[in-house]
C-alpha positions as a Markdown table, in Angstrom:
| # | Residue | x | y | z |
|---|---|---|---|---|
| 1 | Met | 46.6 | 10.0 | 120.0 |
| 2 | Leu | 48.0 | 10.4 | 123.5 |
| 3 | Gly | 49.3 | 7.6 | 125.6 |
| 4 | Val | 49.3 | 6.8 | 129.4 |
| 5 | Ile | 51.6 | 4.2 | 130.8 |
| 6 | Gly | 50.4 | 3.1 | 134.3 |
| 7 | Gly | 52.9 | 2.2 | 137.0 |
| 8 | Ser | 52.6 | -0.1 | 140.0 |
| 9 | Gly | 49.0 | -0.1 | 141.2 |
| 10 | Phe | 47.8 | 1.8 | 138.1 |
| 11 | Tyr | 46.4 | -1.0 | 136.0 |
| 12 | Ser | 43.3 | 0.5 | 134.4 |
| 13 | Phe | 42.2 | 4.0 | 133.2 |
| 14 | Phe | 38.9 | 3.5 | 131.3 |
| 15 | Gly | 35.6 | 1.8 | 132.0 |
| 16 | Pro | 34.0 | -1.0 | 130.0 |
| 17 | Ala | 33.3 | 1.2 | 127.0 |
| 18 | Ala | 37.0 | 1.3 | 126.1 |
| 19 | Arg | 38.1 | -0.8 | 123.1 |
| 20 | Thr | 41.0 | -3.2 | 123.3 |
| 21 | Val | 43.8 | -3.0 | 120.7 |
| 22 | Thr | 46.3 | -5.8 | 120.3 |
| 23 | Val | 49.6 | -4.8 | 118.6 |
| 24 | Asp | 52.3 | -7.2 | 117.5 |
| 25 | Thr | 55.9 | -5.8 | 117.6 |
| 26 | Pro | 59.3 | -7.0 | 116.4 |
| 27 | Tyr | 60.2 | -7.2 | 120.1 |
| 28 | Gly | 57.4 | -9.5 | 121.2 |
| 29 | Ala | 54.2 | -8.7 | 122.9 |
| 30 | Pro | 53.8 | -5.6 | 125.1 |
| 31 | Ser | 53.0 | -5.9 | 128.8 |
| 32 | Ala | 49.2 | -6.0 | 128.0 |
| 33 | Pro | 46.9 | -5.1 | 125.1 |
| 34 | Leu | 46.2 | -1.4 | 124.8 |
| 35 | Thr | 42.9 | 0.0 | 125.9 |
| 36 | Val | 41.7 | 3.0 | 124.0 |
| 37 | Gly | 39.2 | 5.6 | 125.3 |
| 38 | Thr | 38.7 | 9.3 | 125.4 |
| 39 | Val | 39.6 | 12.0 | 127.9 |
| 40 | Gly | 38.0 | 15.3 | 127.0 |
| 41 | Ala | 38.7 | 15.9 | 123.3 |
| 42 | His | 41.6 | 13.5 | 123.2 |
| 43 | Glu | 41.7 | 9.8 | 122.2 |
| 44 | Val | 44.0 | 8.1 | 124.7 |
| 45 | Ala | 45.7 | 4.7 | 124.6 |
| 46 | Phe | 46.4 | 3.1 | 128.1 |
| 47 | Leu | 49.1 | 0.5 | 128.8 |
| 48 | Pro | 49.8 | -1.0 | 132.3 |
| 49 | Arg | 53.6 | -1.1 | 132.4 |
| 50 | His | 53.7 | -4.1 | 134.7 |
| 51 | Gly | 50.9 | -6.0 | 133.0 |
| 52 | Ala | 47.2 | -6.1 | 133.9 |
| 53 | Asp | 48.0 | -8.2 | 137.0 |
| 54 | His | 51.6 | -7.0 | 137.7 |
| 55 | Glu | 53.1 | -10.0 | 135.9 |
| 56 | Phe | 56.3 | -8.1 | 135.1 |
| 57 | Ser | 58.9 | -6.8 | 137.6 |
| 58 | Ala | 60.8 | -3.7 | 136.8 |
| 59 | His | 63.7 | -5.5 | 135.3 |
| 60 | Thr | 61.6 | -7.8 | 133.1 |
| 61 | Val | 59.1 | -5.2 | 131.7 |
| 62 | Pro | 59.2 | -5.5 | 127.8 |
| 63 | Tyr | 60.1 | -1.9 | 127.4 |
| 64 | Arg | 60.9 | -2.0 | 123.7 |
| 65 | Ala | 57.7 | -3.8 | 122.8 |
| 66 | Asn | 55.7 | -1.4 | 125.0 |
| 67 | Met | 57.0 | 1.8 | 123.4 |
| 68 | Trp | 56.9 | 0.3 | 119.8 |
| 69 | Ala | 53.2 | -0.8 | 120.4 |
| 70 | Leu | 52.2 | 2.6 | 121.5 |
| 71 | Arg | 53.9 | 4.3 | 118.5 |
| 72 | Ala | 52.4 | 1.7 | 116.1 |
| 73 | Ala | 48.9 | 2.4 | 117.5 |
| 74 | Gly | 49.3 | 6.1 | 116.7 |
| 75 | Val | 50.5 | 7.5 | 120.0 |
| 76 | Arg | 53.0 | 10.5 | 119.8 |
| 77 | Arg | 52.7 | 11.9 | 123.3 |
| 78 | Ile | 52.9 | 9.9 | 126.5 |
| 79 | Phe | 52.3 | 10.7 | 130.2 |
| 80 | Ala | 54.0 | 8.0 | 132.4 |
| 81 | Pro | 52.7 | 7.9 | 136.0 |
| 82 | Cys | 55.0 | 5.9 | 138.3 |
| 83 | Ala | 55.8 | 5.1 | 141.9 |
| 84 | Val | 59.0 | 6.6 | 143.4 |
| 85 | Gly | 60.8 | 6.7 | 146.6 |
| 86 | Ser | 61.9 | 10.1 | 148.0 |
| 87 | Leu | 65.5 | 10.8 | 148.7 |
| 88 | Thr | 64.7 | 14.0 | 150.7 |
| 89 | Ala | 62.6 | 14.4 | 153.8 |
| 90 | Arg | 60.9 | 17.4 | 152.2 |
| 91 | Trp | 58.8 | 15.2 | 150.0 |
| 92 | Gly | 56.9 | 12.6 | 151.9 |
| 93 | Pro | 54.4 | 10.0 | 150.7 |
| 94 | Gly | 51.6 | 11.4 | 148.6 |
| 95 | Thr | 53.8 | 14.1 | 147.0 |
| 96 | Val | 53.5 | 14.3 | 143.2 |
| 97 | Val | 56.7 | 15.3 | 141.4 |
| 98 | Val | 57.3 | 15.9 | 137.7 |
| 99 | Pro | 61.1 | 15.2 | 137.2 |
| 100 | Asp | 63.2 | 17.1 | 134.7 |
| 101 | Gln | 66.3 | 14.9 | 134.8 |
| 102 | Leu | 67.2 | 11.2 | 135.2 |
| 103 | Val | 70.3 | 9.2 | 136.1 |
| 104 | Asp | 70.5 | 5.6 | 134.8 |
| 105 | Arg | 71.9 | 3.1 | 137.3 |
| 106 | Thr | 70.3 | 0.1 | 135.6 |
| 107 | Arg | 72.4 | -2.6 | 133.9 |
| 108 | Gly | 71.9 | -5.0 | 131.0 |
| 109 | Arg | 68.5 | -3.6 | 129.8 |
| 110 | Ala | 67.9 | -3.4 | 126.1 |
| 111 | Asp | 67.8 | 0.4 | 125.8 |
| 112 | Thr | 67.9 | 1.1 | 122.0 |
| 113 | Tyr | 66.2 | 0.2 | 118.8 |
| 114 | Phe | 69.4 | 1.1 | 116.8 |
| 115 | Asp | 71.6 | -1.9 | 117.1 |
| 116 | Ser | 73.1 | -0.9 | 113.7 |
| 117 | Gly | 73.4 | 2.3 | 111.7 |
| 118 | Gly | 75.4 | 4.5 | 114.0 |
| 119 | Ile | 72.3 | 6.4 | 115.2 |
| 120 | His | 72.6 | 8.7 | 118.3 |
| 121 | Val | 69.9 | 10.7 | 120.0 |
| 122 | Glu | 70.2 | 13.9 | 121.9 |
| 123 | Phe | 69.1 | 13.3 | 125.5 |
| 124 | Ala | 70.5 | 16.1 | 127.6 |
| 125 | Asp | 66.9 | 17.0 | 128.6 |
| 126 | Pro | 65.2 | 13.7 | 128.7 |
| 127 | Tyr | 61.6 | 14.8 | 129.1 |
| 128 | Cys | 59.2 | 16.7 | 126.9 |
| 129 | Pro | 58.9 | 20.4 | 128.0 |
| 130 | Thr | 55.4 | 20.7 | 126.6 |
| 131 | Leu | 54.0 | 17.7 | 128.5 |
| 132 | Arg | 55.9 | 18.7 | 131.7 |
| 133 | Ala | 54.2 | 22.1 | 131.5 |
| 134 | Ala | 50.8 | 20.4 | 131.2 |
| 135 | Ala | 51.5 | 18.1 | 134.2 |
| 136 | Thr | 53.0 | 20.8 | 136.5 |
| 137 | Ala | 50.2 | 23.3 | 135.9 |
| 138 | Gly | 48.0 | 21.4 | 138.4 |
| 139 | Pro | 47.9 | 22.4 | 142.1 |
| 140 | Asp | 50.4 | 20.9 | 144.6 |
| 141 | Val | 52.6 | 19.4 | 141.9 |
| 142 | Val | 56.4 | 19.7 | 142.4 |
| 143 | Asp | 58.1 | 21.0 | 139.3 |
| 144 | Gly | 61.6 | 19.5 | 138.7 |
| 145 | Ala | 63.7 | 16.8 | 140.3 |
| 146 | Thr | 66.5 | 14.3 | 139.3 |
| 147 | Met | 65.2 | 10.8 | 139.4 |
| 148 | Val | 67.8 | 8.0 | 139.7 |
| 149 | Val | 66.6 | 4.7 | 138.1 |
| 150 | Ile | 68.0 | 1.5 | 139.7 |
| 151 | Glu | 67.9 | -2.0 | 138.3 |
| 152 | Gly | 65.7 | -3.7 | 140.9 |
| 153 | Pro | 63.9 | -5.8 | 141.8 |
| 154 | Arg | 65.5 | -5.2 | 145.3 |
| 155 | Phe | 65.3 | -1.8 | 147.0 |
| 156 | Ser | 68.5 | 0.1 | 147.9 |
| 157 | Thr | 70.7 | -0.4 | 150.9 |
| 158 | Arg | 70.9 | 2.5 | 153.4 |
| 159 | Ala | 74.4 | 3.2 | 152.1 |
| 160 | Glu | 73.2 | 3.3 | 148.5 |
| 161 | Ser | 70.3 | 5.5 | 149.4 |
| 162 | Arg | 72.6 | 8.0 | 151.2 |
| 163 | Trp | 75.0 | 7.9 | 148.3 |
| 164 | Phe | 72.2 | 8.9 | 145.8 |
| 165 | Ala | 71.0 | 11.6 | 148.1 |
| 166 | Asp | 74.5 | 13.0 | 148.6 |
| 167 | Ala | 74.9 | 13.1 | 144.8 |
| 168 | Gly | 71.9 | 15.5 | 144.6 |
| 169 | Phe | 69.3 | 13.1 | 143.4 |
| 170 | Ser | 65.8 | 13.6 | 144.8 |
| 171 | Leu | 63.7 | 10.6 | 143.6 |
| 172 | Ile | 64.5 | 6.9 | 143.1 |
| 173 | Asn | 62.6 | 4.5 | 140.8 |
| 174 | Met | 63.0 | 1.2 | 138.9 |
| 175 | Thr | 61.2 | 1.8 | 135.6 |
| 176 | Gly | 62.0 | 5.3 | 134.2 |
| 177 | Tyr | 64.9 | 3.9 | 132.1 |
| 178 | Pro | 65.0 | 2.8 | 129.3 |
| 179 | Glu | 61.4 | 3.9 | 128.8 |
| 180 | Ala | 62.3 | 7.6 | 128.4 |
| 181 | Val | 65.1 | 7.0 | 125.9 |
| 182 | Leu | 63.1 | 4.6 | 123.8 |
| 183 | Ala | 60.3 | 7.2 | 123.6 |
| 184 | Arg | 63.0 | 9.7 | 122.3 |
| 185 | Glu | 64.3 | 7.2 | 119.7 |
| 186 | Leu | 60.7 | 6.8 | 118.5 |
| 187 | Glu | 60.2 | 10.6 | 118.4 |
| 188 | Met | 57.4 | 10.4 | 121.0 |
| 189 | Cys | 57.0 | 13.2 | 123.6 |
| 190 | Tyr | 57.3 | 11.7 | 127.1 |
| 191 | Ala | 56.9 | 13.0 | 130.6 |
| 192 | Pro | 56.8 | 11.0 | 133.9 |
| 193 | Ile | 54.4 | 11.9 | 136.7 |
| 194 | Ala | 55.9 | 10.5 | 139.9 |
| 195 | Leu | 53.9 | 9.7 | 143.1 |
| 196 | Val | 56.1 | 9.4 | 146.2 |
| 197 | Thr | 55.2 | 6.2 | 148.0 |
| 198 | Asp | 57.9 | 6.1 | 150.6 |
| 199 | Leu | 61.0 | 7.7 | 152.1 |
| 200 | Asp | 64.0 | 5.7 | 150.9 |
| 201 | Ala | 66.0 | 3.6 | 153.3 |
| 202 | Gly | 68.8 | 6.0 | 154.0 |
| 203 | Ile | 66.5 | 9.0 | 154.6 |
| 204 | Glu | 64.4 | 7.8 | 157.6 |
| 205 | Val | 66.3 | 6.2 | 160.4 |
| 206 | Gly | 65.0 | 2.9 | 161.5 |
| 207 | Ala | 62.8 | 2.4 | 158.4 |
| 208 | Gly | 63.2 | 0.5 | 155.2 |
| 209 | Val | 61.2 | 0.2 | 152.1 |
| 210 | Arg | 58.6 | -2.7 | 152.0 |
| 211 | Thr | 56.6 | -3.6 | 148.9 |
| 212 | Val | 53.3 | -3.9 | 150.9 |
| 213 | Asp | 53.7 | -0.3 | 152.1 |
| 214 | Val | 54.5 | 1.0 | 148.6 |
| 215 | Phe | 51.4 | -0.6 | 147.1 |
| 216 | Ala | 49.2 | 0.6 | 150.0 |
| 217 | Glu | 50.4 | 4.2 | 149.6 |
| 218 | Phe | 49.8 | 4.0 | 145.8 |
| 219 | Ala | 46.3 | 2.6 | 146.3 |
| 220 | Lys | 45.5 | 5.4 | 148.8 |
| 221 | Asn | 46.4 | 8.0 | 146.2 |
| 222 | Ile | 45.3 | 6.3 | 142.9 |
| 223 | Gly | 42.1 | 8.2 | 142.5 |
| 224 | Ala | 43.7 | 11.6 | 142.9 |
| 225 | Leu | 46.6 | 10.6 | 140.6 |
| 226 | Lys | 44.1 | 9.5 | 137.8 |
| 227 | Thr | 42.3 | 12.9 | 138.2 |
| 228 | Leu | 45.7 | 14.7 | 137.9 |
| 229 | Val | 46.6 | 12.7 | 134.8 |
| 230 | Arg | 43.2 | 13.5 | 133.2 |
| 231 | Ala | 43.6 | 17.2 | 134.0 |
| 232 | Ala | 47.1 | 17.2 | 132.4 |
| 233 | Ile | 45.7 | 15.5 | 129.3 |
| 234 | Asp | 43.0 | 18.2 | 129.1 |
| 235 | Arg | 45.7 | 20.9 | 129.0 |
| 236 | Val | 47.5 | 19.3 | 126.0 |
| 237 | Ala | 46.8 | 21.0 | 122.6 |
| 238 | Ala | 44.9 | 19.0 | 120.0 |
| 239 | Gln | 47.8 | 19.1 | 117.6 |
| 240 | Arg | 51.4 | 18.3 | 118.6 |
| 241 | Ser | 53.8 | 21.2 | 118.1 |
| 242 | Cys | 56.8 | 20.0 | 120.1 |
| 243 | Thr | 60.1 | 19.9 | 118.2 |
| 244 | His | 62.3 | 19.1 | 121.2 |
| 245 | Cys | 61.4 | 15.3 | 121.0 |
| 246 | Val | 61.9 | 15.0 | 117.2 |
| 247 | Ala | 65.3 | 13.3 | 117.6 |
| 248 | His | 66.1 | 12.3 | 114.0 |
| 249 | Asp | 65.5 | 15.5 | 112.0 |
| 250 | Gly | 67.8 | 15.3 | 109.0 |
| 251 | Val | 69.1 | 11.8 | 109.8 |
| 252 | Glu | 68.6 | 8.7 | 107.6 |
| 253 | Leu | 67.4 | 5.8 | 109.8 |
| 254 | Pro | 68.2 | 2.2 | 109.1 |
| 255 | Phe | 64.5 | 1.4 | 109.3 |
| 256 | Ala | 61.2 | 3.3 | 109.2 |
| 257 | Leu | 59.6 | 4.2 | 112.5 |
| 258 | Pro | 56.2 | 2.5 | 113.0 |
């Protein structure tokens, strides 16, 4: 089974024929029940990251429960659409980017399942190359960028925005971490598909990021984004062959993965 995690403004993926799956996890309830339907030849489980009615802000999303629920339901490969700000004037609102790197600037988020056992995961390349290839094969998709993930819920100051841009980061987001590393710990392939909704505060003189504008831009592009995600799913092989995201080969874990 494949998974899709919908970001801000992306709260549904299937029609009424989809079935609802409720999964209990050791980390509490996920953001919402899963809805399971089909895209082409694939069975796909959809989960709205922020809840069906955006009940969860970025810093309160139950990330560990979400990823555990997807794995327990049978998901092994995940596309993760998300809203991002751009730290470069080259990529304005409406641009779709598939990042290849992330920088974590969050704080205090539970970001591991391994609170005991001395388990470490390789994370130099945080995203699945197979899923990235499927996502970037579409037209007008930018291949590669570094996404900095901030704590939120506030947006950046102009100084912070310029600092991130000067460091060479191209995108800014609030949810990409710890989602990606939790997927790696659960040996699930994971790739974000980032929709630019705004130029960040330090990039456009006289402008700042407003929530209403972010949601409006996402709403304007949601149909095209869903089409892009479905096309990426269609490009994925029926059987998983990726070894890059199998993080625990030869390692004895303190508990069985779901």
